[in-house]
Coordinates of C-alpha atoms in Angstrom, one line a residue:
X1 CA 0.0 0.0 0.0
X2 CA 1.2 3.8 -0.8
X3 CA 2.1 5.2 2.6
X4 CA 0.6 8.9 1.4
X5 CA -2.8 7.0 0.1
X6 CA -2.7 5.1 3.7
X7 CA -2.2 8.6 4.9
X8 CA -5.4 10.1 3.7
X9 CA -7.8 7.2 4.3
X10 CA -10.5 7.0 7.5
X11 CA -12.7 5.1 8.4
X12 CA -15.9 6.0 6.2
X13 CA -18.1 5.8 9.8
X14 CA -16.0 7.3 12.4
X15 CA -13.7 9.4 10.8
X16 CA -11.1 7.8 12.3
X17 CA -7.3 6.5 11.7
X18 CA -6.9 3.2 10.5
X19 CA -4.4 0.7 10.8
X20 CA -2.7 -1.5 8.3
X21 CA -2.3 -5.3 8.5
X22 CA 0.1 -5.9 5.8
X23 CA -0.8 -9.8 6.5
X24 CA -3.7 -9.7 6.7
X25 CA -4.4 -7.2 3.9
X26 CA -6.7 -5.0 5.3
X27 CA -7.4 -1.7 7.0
X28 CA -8.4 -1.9 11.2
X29 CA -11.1 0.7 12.7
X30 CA -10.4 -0.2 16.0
X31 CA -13.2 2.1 17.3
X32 CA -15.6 0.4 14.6
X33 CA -14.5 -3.5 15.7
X34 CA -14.2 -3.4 11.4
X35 CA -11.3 -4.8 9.1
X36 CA -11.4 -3.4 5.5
X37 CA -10.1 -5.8 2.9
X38 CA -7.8 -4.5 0.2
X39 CA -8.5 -5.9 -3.1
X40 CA -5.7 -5.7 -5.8
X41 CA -4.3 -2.9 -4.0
X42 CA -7.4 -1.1 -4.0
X43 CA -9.0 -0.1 -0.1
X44 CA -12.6 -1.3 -0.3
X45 CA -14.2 1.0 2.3
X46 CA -17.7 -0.1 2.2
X47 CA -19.3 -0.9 5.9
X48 CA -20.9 -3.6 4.1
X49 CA -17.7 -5.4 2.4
X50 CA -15.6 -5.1 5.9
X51 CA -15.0 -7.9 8.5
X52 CA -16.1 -7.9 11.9
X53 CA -13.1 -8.2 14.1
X54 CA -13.2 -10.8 17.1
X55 CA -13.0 -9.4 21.0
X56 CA -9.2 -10.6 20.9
X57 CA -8.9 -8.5 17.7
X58 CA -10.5 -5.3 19.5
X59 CA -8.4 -4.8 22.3
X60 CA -4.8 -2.9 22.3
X61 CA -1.7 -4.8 22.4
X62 CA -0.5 -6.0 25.9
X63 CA 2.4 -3.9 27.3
X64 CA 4.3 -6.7 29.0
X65 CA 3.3 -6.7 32.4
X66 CA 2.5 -10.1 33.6
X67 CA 0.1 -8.4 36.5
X68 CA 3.1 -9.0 39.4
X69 CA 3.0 -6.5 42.0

């Protein structure tokens, strides 16, 4: 994906930033819960068309505490 494209693209309900899973090939609203596929390089940012993501999926990376005091 062009990084100045990636740049300019939000989510189409929120408004907001999205993030790019180069595996995965799709653009993450984590606000939304919605991944947007990317289809021969081409963002498809229909509601409609985009993934639901899974509770594990929603929440923010884990900062490497293992919850000792």
């Amino acid at each position: 994906m062009d990084k100045e494209l990636l740049a300019m693209l939000v989510c189409p309900l929120c408004k907001g930033k999205l993030k790019y899973d180069r595996e995965a090939r799709e653009l993450v609203c984590h606000y939304d819960g919605l991944a947007y596929p990317i289809r021969d390089d081409i963002p498809v940012m229909l509601p409609e068309e985009a993934r639901r993501l899974d509770v594990d999926e929603k929440l923010p990376p884990s900062s490497g505490r293992t919850g000792e005091a």
